[in-house]
Tab-separated table of C-alpha atoms and ligand atoms in Angstrom:
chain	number	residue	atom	x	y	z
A	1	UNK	CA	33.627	-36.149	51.654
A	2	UNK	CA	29.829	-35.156	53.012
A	3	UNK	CA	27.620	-37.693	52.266
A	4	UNK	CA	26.095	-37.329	48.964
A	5	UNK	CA	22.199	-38.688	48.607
A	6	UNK	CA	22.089	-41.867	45.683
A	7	UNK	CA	18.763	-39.264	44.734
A	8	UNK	CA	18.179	-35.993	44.686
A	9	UNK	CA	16.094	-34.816	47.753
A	10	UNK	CA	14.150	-32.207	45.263
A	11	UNK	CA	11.955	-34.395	43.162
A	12	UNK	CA	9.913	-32.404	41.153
A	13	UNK	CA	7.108	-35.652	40.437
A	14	UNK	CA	5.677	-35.056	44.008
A	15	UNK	CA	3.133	-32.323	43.200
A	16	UNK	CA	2.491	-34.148	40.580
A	17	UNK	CA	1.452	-37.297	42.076
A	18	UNK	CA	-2.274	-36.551	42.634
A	19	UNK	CA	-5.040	-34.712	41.178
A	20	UNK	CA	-5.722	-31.715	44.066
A	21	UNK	CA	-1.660	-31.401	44.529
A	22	UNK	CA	-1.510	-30.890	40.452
A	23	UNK	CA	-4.512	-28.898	40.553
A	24	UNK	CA	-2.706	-26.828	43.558
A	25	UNK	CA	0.583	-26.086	41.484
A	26	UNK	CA	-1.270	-25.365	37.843
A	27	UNK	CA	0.330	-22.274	36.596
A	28	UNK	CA	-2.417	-21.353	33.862
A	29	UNK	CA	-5.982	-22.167	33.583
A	30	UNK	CA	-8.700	-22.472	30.723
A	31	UNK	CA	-11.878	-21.047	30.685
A	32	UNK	CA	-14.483	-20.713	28.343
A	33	UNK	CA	-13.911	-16.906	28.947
A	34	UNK	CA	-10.550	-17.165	26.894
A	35	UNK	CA	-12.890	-17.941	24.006
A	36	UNK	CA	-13.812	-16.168	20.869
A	37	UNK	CA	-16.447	-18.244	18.449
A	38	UNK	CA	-15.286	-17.725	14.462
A	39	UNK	CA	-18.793	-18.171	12.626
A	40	UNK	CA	-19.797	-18.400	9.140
A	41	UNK	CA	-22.920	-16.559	7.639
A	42	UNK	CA	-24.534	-17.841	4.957
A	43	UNK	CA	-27.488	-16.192	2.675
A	44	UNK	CA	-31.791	-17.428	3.687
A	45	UNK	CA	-33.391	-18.775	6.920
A	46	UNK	CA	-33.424	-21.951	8.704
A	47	UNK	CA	-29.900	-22.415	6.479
A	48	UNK	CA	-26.951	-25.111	7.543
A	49	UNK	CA	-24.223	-25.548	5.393
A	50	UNK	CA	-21.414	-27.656	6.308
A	51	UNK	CA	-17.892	-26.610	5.213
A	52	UNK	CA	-16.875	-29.655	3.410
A	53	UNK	CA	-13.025	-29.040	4.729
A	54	UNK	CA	-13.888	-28.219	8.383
A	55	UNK	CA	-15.723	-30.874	8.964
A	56	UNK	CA	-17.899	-30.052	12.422
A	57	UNK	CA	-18.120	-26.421	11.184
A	58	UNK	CA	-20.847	-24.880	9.267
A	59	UNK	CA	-22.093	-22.045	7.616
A	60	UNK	CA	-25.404	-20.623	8.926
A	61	UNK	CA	-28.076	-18.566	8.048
A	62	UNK	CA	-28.627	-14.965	10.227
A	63	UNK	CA	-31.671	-16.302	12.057
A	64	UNK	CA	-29.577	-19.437	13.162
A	65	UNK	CA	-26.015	-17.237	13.258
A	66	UNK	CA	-28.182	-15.818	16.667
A	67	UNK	CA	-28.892	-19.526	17.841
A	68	UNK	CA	-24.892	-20.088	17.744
A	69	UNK	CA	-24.497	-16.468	20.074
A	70	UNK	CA	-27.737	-17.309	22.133
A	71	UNK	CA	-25.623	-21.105	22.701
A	72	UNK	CA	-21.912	-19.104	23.248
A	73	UNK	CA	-23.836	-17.060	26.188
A	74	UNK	CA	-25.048	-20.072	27.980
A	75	UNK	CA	-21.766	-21.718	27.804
A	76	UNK	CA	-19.871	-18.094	28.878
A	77	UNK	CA	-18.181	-17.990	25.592
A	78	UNK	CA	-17.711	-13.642	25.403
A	79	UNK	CA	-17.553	-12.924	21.943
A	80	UNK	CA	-18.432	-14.489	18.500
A	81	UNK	CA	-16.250	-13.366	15.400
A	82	UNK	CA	-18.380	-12.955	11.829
A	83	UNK	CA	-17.281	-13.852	8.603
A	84	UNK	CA	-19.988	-13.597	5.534
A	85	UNK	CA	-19.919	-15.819	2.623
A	86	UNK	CA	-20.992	-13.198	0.054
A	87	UNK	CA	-23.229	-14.757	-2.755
A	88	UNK	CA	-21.202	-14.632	-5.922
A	89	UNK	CA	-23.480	-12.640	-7.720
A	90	UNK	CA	-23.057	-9.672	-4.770
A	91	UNK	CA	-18.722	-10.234	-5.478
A	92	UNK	CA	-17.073	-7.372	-7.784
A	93	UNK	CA	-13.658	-6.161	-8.439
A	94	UNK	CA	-13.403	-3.116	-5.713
A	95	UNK	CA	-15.739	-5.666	-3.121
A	96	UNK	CA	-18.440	-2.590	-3.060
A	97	UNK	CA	-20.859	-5.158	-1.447
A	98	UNK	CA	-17.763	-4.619	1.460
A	99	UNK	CA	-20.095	-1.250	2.549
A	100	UNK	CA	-23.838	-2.287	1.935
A	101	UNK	CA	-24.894	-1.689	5.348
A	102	UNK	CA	-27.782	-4.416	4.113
A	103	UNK	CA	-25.117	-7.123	3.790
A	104	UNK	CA	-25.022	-10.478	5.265
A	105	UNK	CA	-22.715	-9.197	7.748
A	106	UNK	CA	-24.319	-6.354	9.022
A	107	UNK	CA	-27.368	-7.723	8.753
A	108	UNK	CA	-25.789	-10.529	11.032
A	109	UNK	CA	-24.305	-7.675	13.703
A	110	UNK	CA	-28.063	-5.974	14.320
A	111	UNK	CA	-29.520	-9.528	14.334
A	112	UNK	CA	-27.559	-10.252	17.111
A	113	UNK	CA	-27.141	-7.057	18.859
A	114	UNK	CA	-31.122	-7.011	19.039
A	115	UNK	CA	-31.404	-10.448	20.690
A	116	UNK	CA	-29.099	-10.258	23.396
A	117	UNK	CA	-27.173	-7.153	23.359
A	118	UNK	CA	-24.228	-6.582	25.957
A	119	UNK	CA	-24.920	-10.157	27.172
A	120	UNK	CA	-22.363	-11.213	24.197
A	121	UNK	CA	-19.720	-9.689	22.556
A	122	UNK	CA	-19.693	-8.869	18.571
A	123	UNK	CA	-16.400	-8.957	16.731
A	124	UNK	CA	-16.036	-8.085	12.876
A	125	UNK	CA	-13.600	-9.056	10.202
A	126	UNK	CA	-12.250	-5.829	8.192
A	127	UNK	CA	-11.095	-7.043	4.682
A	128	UNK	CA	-12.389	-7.089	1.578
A	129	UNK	CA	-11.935	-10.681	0.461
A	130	UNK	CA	-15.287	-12.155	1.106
A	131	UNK	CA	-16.493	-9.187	-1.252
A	132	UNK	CA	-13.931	-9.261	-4.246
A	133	UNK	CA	-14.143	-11.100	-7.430
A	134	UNK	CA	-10.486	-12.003	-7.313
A	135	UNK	CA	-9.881	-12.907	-3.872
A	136	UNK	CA	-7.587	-10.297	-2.180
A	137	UNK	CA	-7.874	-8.350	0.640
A	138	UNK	CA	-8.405	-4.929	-0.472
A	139	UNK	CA	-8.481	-3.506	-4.360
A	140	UNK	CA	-5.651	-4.263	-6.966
A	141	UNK	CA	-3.849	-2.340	-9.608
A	142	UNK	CA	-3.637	-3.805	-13.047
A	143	UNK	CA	-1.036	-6.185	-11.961
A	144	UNK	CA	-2.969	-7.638	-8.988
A	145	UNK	CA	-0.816	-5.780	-6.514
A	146	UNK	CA	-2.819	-4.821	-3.381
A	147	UNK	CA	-3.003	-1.174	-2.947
A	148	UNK	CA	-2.010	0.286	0.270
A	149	UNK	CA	-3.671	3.570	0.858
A	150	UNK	CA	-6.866	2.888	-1.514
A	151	UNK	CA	-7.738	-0.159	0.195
A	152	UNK	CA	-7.354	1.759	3.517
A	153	UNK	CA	-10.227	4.389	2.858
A	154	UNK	CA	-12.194	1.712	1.755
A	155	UNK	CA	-11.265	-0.376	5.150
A	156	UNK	CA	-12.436	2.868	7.101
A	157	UNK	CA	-15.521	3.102	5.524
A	158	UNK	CA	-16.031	-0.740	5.945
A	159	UNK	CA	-15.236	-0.481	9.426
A	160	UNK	CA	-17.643	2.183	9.944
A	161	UNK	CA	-20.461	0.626	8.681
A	162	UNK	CA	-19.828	-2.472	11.227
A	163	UNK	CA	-19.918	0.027	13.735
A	164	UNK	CA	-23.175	1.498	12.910
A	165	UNK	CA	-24.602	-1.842	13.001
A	166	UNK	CA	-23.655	-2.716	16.283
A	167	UNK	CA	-20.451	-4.209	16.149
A	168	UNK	CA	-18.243	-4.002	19.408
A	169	UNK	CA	-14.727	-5.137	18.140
A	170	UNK	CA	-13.400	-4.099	15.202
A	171	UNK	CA	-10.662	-6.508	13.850
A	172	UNK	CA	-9.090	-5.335	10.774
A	173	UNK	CA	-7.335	-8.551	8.673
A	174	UNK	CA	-6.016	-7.257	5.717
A	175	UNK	CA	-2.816	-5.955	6.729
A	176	UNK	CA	-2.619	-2.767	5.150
A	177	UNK	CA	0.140	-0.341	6.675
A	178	UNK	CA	-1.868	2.618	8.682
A	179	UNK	CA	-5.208	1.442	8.372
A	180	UNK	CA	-5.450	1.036	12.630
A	181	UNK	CA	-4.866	4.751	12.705
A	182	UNK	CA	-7.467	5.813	9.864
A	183	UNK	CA	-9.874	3.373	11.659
A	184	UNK	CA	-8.908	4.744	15.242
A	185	UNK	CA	-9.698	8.451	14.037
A	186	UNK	CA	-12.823	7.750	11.564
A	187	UNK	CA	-14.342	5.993	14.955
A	188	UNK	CA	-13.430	9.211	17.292
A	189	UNK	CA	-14.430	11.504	14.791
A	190	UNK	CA	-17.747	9.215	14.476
A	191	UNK	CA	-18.306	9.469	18.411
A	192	UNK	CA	-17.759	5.742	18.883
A	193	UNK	CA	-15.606	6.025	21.862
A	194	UNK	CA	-16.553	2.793	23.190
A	195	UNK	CA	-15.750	-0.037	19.786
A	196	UNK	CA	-12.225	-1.598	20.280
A	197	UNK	CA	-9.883	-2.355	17.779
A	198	UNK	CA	-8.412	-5.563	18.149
A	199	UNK	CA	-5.810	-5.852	15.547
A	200	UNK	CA	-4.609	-8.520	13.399
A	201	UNK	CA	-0.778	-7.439	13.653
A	202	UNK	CA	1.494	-10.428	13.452
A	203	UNK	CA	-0.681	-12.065	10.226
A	204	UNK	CA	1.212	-14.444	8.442
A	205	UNK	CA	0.823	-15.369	4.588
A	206	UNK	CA	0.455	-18.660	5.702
A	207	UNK	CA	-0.859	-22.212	4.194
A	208	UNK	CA	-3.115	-22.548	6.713
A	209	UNK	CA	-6.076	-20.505	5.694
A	210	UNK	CA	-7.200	-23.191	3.072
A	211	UNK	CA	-10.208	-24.489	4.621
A	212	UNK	CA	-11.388	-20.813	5.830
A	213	UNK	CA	-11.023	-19.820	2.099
A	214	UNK	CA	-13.695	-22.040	1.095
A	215	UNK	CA	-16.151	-21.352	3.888
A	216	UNK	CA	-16.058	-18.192	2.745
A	217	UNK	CA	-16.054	-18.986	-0.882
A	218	UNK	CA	-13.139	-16.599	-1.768
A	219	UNK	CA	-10.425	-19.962	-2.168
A	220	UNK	CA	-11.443	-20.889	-5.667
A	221	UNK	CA	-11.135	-17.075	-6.772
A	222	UNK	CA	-8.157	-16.169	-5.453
A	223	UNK	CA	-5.487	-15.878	-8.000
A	224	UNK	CA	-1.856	-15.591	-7.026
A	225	UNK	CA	-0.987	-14.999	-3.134
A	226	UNK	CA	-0.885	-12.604	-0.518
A	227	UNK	CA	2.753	-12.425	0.626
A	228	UNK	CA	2.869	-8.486	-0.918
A	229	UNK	CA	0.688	-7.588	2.319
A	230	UNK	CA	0.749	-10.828	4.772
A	231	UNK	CA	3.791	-11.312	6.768
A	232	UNK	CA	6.512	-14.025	5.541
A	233	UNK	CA	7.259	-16.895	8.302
A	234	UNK	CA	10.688	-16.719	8.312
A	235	UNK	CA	10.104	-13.156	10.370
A	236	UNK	CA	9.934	-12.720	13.863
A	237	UNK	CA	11.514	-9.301	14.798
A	238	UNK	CA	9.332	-7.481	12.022
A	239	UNK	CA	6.350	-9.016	13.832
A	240	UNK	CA	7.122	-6.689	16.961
A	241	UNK	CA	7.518	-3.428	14.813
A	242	UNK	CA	4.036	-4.395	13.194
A	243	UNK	CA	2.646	-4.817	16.955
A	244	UNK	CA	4.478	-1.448	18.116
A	245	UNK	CA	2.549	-0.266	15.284
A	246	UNK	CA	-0.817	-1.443	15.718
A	247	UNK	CA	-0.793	0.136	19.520
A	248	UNK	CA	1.229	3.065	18.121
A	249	UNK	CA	-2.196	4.072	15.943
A	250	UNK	CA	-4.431	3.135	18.790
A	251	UNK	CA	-5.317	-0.510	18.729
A	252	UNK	CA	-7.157	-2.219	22.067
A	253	UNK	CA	-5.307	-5.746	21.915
A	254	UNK	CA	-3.359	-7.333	19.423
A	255	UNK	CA	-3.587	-10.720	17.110
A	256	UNK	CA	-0.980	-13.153	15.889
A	257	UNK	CA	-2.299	-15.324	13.038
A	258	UNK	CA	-1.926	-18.439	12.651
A	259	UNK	CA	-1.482	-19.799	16.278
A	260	UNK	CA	-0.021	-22.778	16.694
A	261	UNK	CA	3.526	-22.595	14.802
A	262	UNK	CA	3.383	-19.088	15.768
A	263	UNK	CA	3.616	-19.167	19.758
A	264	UNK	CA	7.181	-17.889	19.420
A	265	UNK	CA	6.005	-14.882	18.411
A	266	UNK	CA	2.891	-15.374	20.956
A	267	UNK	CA	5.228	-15.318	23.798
A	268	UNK	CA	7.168	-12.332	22.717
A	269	UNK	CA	4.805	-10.415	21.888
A	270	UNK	CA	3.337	-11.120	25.477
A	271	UNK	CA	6.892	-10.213	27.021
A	272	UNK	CA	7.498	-6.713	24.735
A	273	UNK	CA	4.241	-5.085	24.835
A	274	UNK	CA	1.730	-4.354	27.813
A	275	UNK	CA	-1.475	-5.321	26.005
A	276	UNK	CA	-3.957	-7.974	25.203
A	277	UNK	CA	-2.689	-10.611	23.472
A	278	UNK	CA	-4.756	-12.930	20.913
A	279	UNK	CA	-4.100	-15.840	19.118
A	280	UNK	CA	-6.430	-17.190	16.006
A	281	UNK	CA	-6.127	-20.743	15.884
A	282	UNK	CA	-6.815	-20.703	11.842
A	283	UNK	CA	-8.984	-23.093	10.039
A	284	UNK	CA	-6.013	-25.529	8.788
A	285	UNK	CA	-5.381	-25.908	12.350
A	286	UNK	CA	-8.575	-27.262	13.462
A	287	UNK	CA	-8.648	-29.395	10.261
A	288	UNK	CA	-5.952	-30.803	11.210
A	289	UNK	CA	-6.680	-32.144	14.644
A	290	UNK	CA	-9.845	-33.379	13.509
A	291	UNK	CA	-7.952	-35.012	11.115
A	292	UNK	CA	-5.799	-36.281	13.587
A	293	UNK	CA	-7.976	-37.514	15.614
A	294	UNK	CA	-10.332	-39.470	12.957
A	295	UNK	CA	-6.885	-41.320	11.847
A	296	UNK	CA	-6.502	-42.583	15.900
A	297	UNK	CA	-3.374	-40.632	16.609
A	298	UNK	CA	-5.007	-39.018	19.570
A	299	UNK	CA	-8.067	-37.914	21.465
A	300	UNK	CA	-10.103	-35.517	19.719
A	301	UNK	CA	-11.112	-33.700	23.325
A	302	UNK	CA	-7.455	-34.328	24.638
A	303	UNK	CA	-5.665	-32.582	21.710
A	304	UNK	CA	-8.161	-29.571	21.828
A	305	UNK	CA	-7.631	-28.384	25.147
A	306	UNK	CA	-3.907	-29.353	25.287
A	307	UNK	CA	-3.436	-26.904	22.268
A	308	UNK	CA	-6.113	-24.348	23.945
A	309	UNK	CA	-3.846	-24.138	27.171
A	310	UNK	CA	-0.850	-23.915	24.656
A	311	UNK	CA	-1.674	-20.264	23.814
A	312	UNK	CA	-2.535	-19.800	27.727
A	313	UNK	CA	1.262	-20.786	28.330
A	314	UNK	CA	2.473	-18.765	25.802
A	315	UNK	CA	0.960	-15.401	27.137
A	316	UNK	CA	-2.291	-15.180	25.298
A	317	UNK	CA	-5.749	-13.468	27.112
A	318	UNK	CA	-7.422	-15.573	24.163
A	319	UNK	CA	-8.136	-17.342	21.640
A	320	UNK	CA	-9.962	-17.735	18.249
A	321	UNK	CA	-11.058	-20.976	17.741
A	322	UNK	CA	-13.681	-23.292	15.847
A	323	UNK	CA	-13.540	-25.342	18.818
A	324	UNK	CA	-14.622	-22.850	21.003
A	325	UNK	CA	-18.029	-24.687	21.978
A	326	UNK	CA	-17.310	-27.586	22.169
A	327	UNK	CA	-14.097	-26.912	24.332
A	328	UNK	CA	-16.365	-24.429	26.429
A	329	UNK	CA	-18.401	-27.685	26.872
A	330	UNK	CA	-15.425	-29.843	28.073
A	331	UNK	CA	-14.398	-27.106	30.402
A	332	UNK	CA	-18.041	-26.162	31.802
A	333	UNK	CA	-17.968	-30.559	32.734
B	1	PBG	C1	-9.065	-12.706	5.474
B	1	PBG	C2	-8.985	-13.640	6.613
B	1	PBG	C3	-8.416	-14.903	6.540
B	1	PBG	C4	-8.607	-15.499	7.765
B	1	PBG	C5	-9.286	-14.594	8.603
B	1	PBG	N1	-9.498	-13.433	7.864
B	1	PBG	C6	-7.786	-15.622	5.388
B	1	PBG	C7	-6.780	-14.983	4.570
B	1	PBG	O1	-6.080	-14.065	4.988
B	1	PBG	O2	-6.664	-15.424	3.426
B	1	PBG	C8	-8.158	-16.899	8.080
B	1	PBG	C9	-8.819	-17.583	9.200
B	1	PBG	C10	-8.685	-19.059	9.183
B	1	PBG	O3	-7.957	-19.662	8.364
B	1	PBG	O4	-9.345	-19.681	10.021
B	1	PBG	N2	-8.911	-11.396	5.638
């Protein structure tokens, strides 16, 4: 018999056992640059609205929506997502107010396109459910179904009008089959060679979309679901056909939606498909570590950047958070 060791000679705790060894050894690393900045607009000036579920998030006013991108490009934050809340009275059956190229959205885009320009990127939600008296995504028959092809033209059109007012990523939400192609093409044909589709490909008809719902005002409208177009949970294979898709009809990157219970499909995305990767940690998400940490069942700053470098780990280039400035804080020290 060789003598055996009583302990194995391999013990994986030394690099861990001080701060440069574990800094040496760190397989993946934050950085505000992984960050994209979801941010409400809201109708006047000088306007601050806190979203009564998210608490720490508001919705702002244009004039201070360019404060919040002026603040992302001195903390290196490269992109800020828009979402409008569209005043009720502006909210119709076939979400019209969707392609006033005066809306708060656009109006939002050339605001902050003509403060800082390429020092900040501009990405815009394509859906119609910030603009539709009922709630949904893109225009329904007389059953509420979501119609496919209609609500695609109208998508185009939508996403063409971002474009003209400056927006540099298009991200279409709605989850209509075939819209990344129209989209693709409309843009070509439009000689914007340069705006990116990043796609929202892998979106689930999830329950975690609650507080977003009501920063955007559409949750109290919203009758029924939207499991006829969003994906259902218990898929994971069908996620990778809708990806294949997506880059099939010319997307840029691709999005899986929500994050967190979705980094299964995070990491195989990452593995199948040569492309960027994003995550959107969703509203219910972020409610519920702030929730978690106002109860005392962890540290607020702790929990956000463990679940940051979560997506990190699981293949993502980056993320879409409502912690993003704060977290870009933390990391900047
Ligand atoms: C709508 C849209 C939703 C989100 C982003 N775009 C909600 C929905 O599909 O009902 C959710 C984001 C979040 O919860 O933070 N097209």
């Amino acid at each position: 018999m060789p003598d055996m060791p009583s302990f194995p000679s391999t013990r994986l705790r030394r690099t861990r056992s001080t701060p440069w060894s574990r800094n040496l050894v760190r397989e993946n690393r934050l950085s505000p640059h992984d960050l994209i900045w979801p941010l409400f607009i809201t109708s006047g000036t000088g306007v601050e609205e806190p979203v009564a579920s998210l608490p720490g998030v508001s919705r702002w006013s244009v004039d201070n929506i360019v404060e919040r991108a002026r603040e992302a490009v001195a903390l290196d934050i490269p992109c800020v997502a828009l979402f409008p809340n569209t005043p009720p009275d502006k909210r119709s059956d076939d979400g019209a107010e969707a392609l006033n190229p005066d809306n708060l959205m656009c109006t939002a885009i050339r605001a902050i396109k003509g403060a800082l320009g390429d020092d900040i990127g501009v990405l815009t939600d394509v859906a119609l459910d910030p603009y539709t008296s009922h709630g949904q995504d893109g225009l329904i028959n007389d059953k509420g179904y979501v119609l496919n092809d209609a609500t695609s033209d109208v998508l185009t059109a939508q996403a063409l009008i971002q474009t003209e007012a400056g927006a540099d990523i298009i991200a279409p939400s709605d989850m209509m089959d075939g819209r990344i192609g129209r989209i693709r093409d409309a843009l070509e044909s439009g000689g914007h060679h340069n705006v990116q589709i990043m796609a929202y490909s892998a979106k689930y008809a999830s329950a975690f979309y609650g507080p977003f719902r009501d920063a955007v005002g559409s949750g109290g409208l919203l009758k029924g679901d939207k499991k006829s177009y969003q994906m259902d949970p218990a898929n994971a294979d069908e996620a990778m056909r809708e990806i294949a898709m997506d880059i099939a009809e010319g997307a840029d990157s691709v999005m899986v939606k929500p994050g967190l219970p979705y980094l299964d499909i995070v990491r195989a995305a990452a593995d199948s498909f040569n492309i960027p990767v994003f995550a959107y940690q969703v509203s219910g998400e972020y409610a519920m570590i702030e929730a978690a940490a106002a109860a005392g069942a962890g540290d607020r700053d702790t929990l956000i950047l463990e679940t940051l470098m979560a997506f990190k780990r699981a293949g993502c280039s980056g993320v879409l958070t409502y912690h993003a400035a704060h977290a870009a804080r933390l990391l900047n020290g």
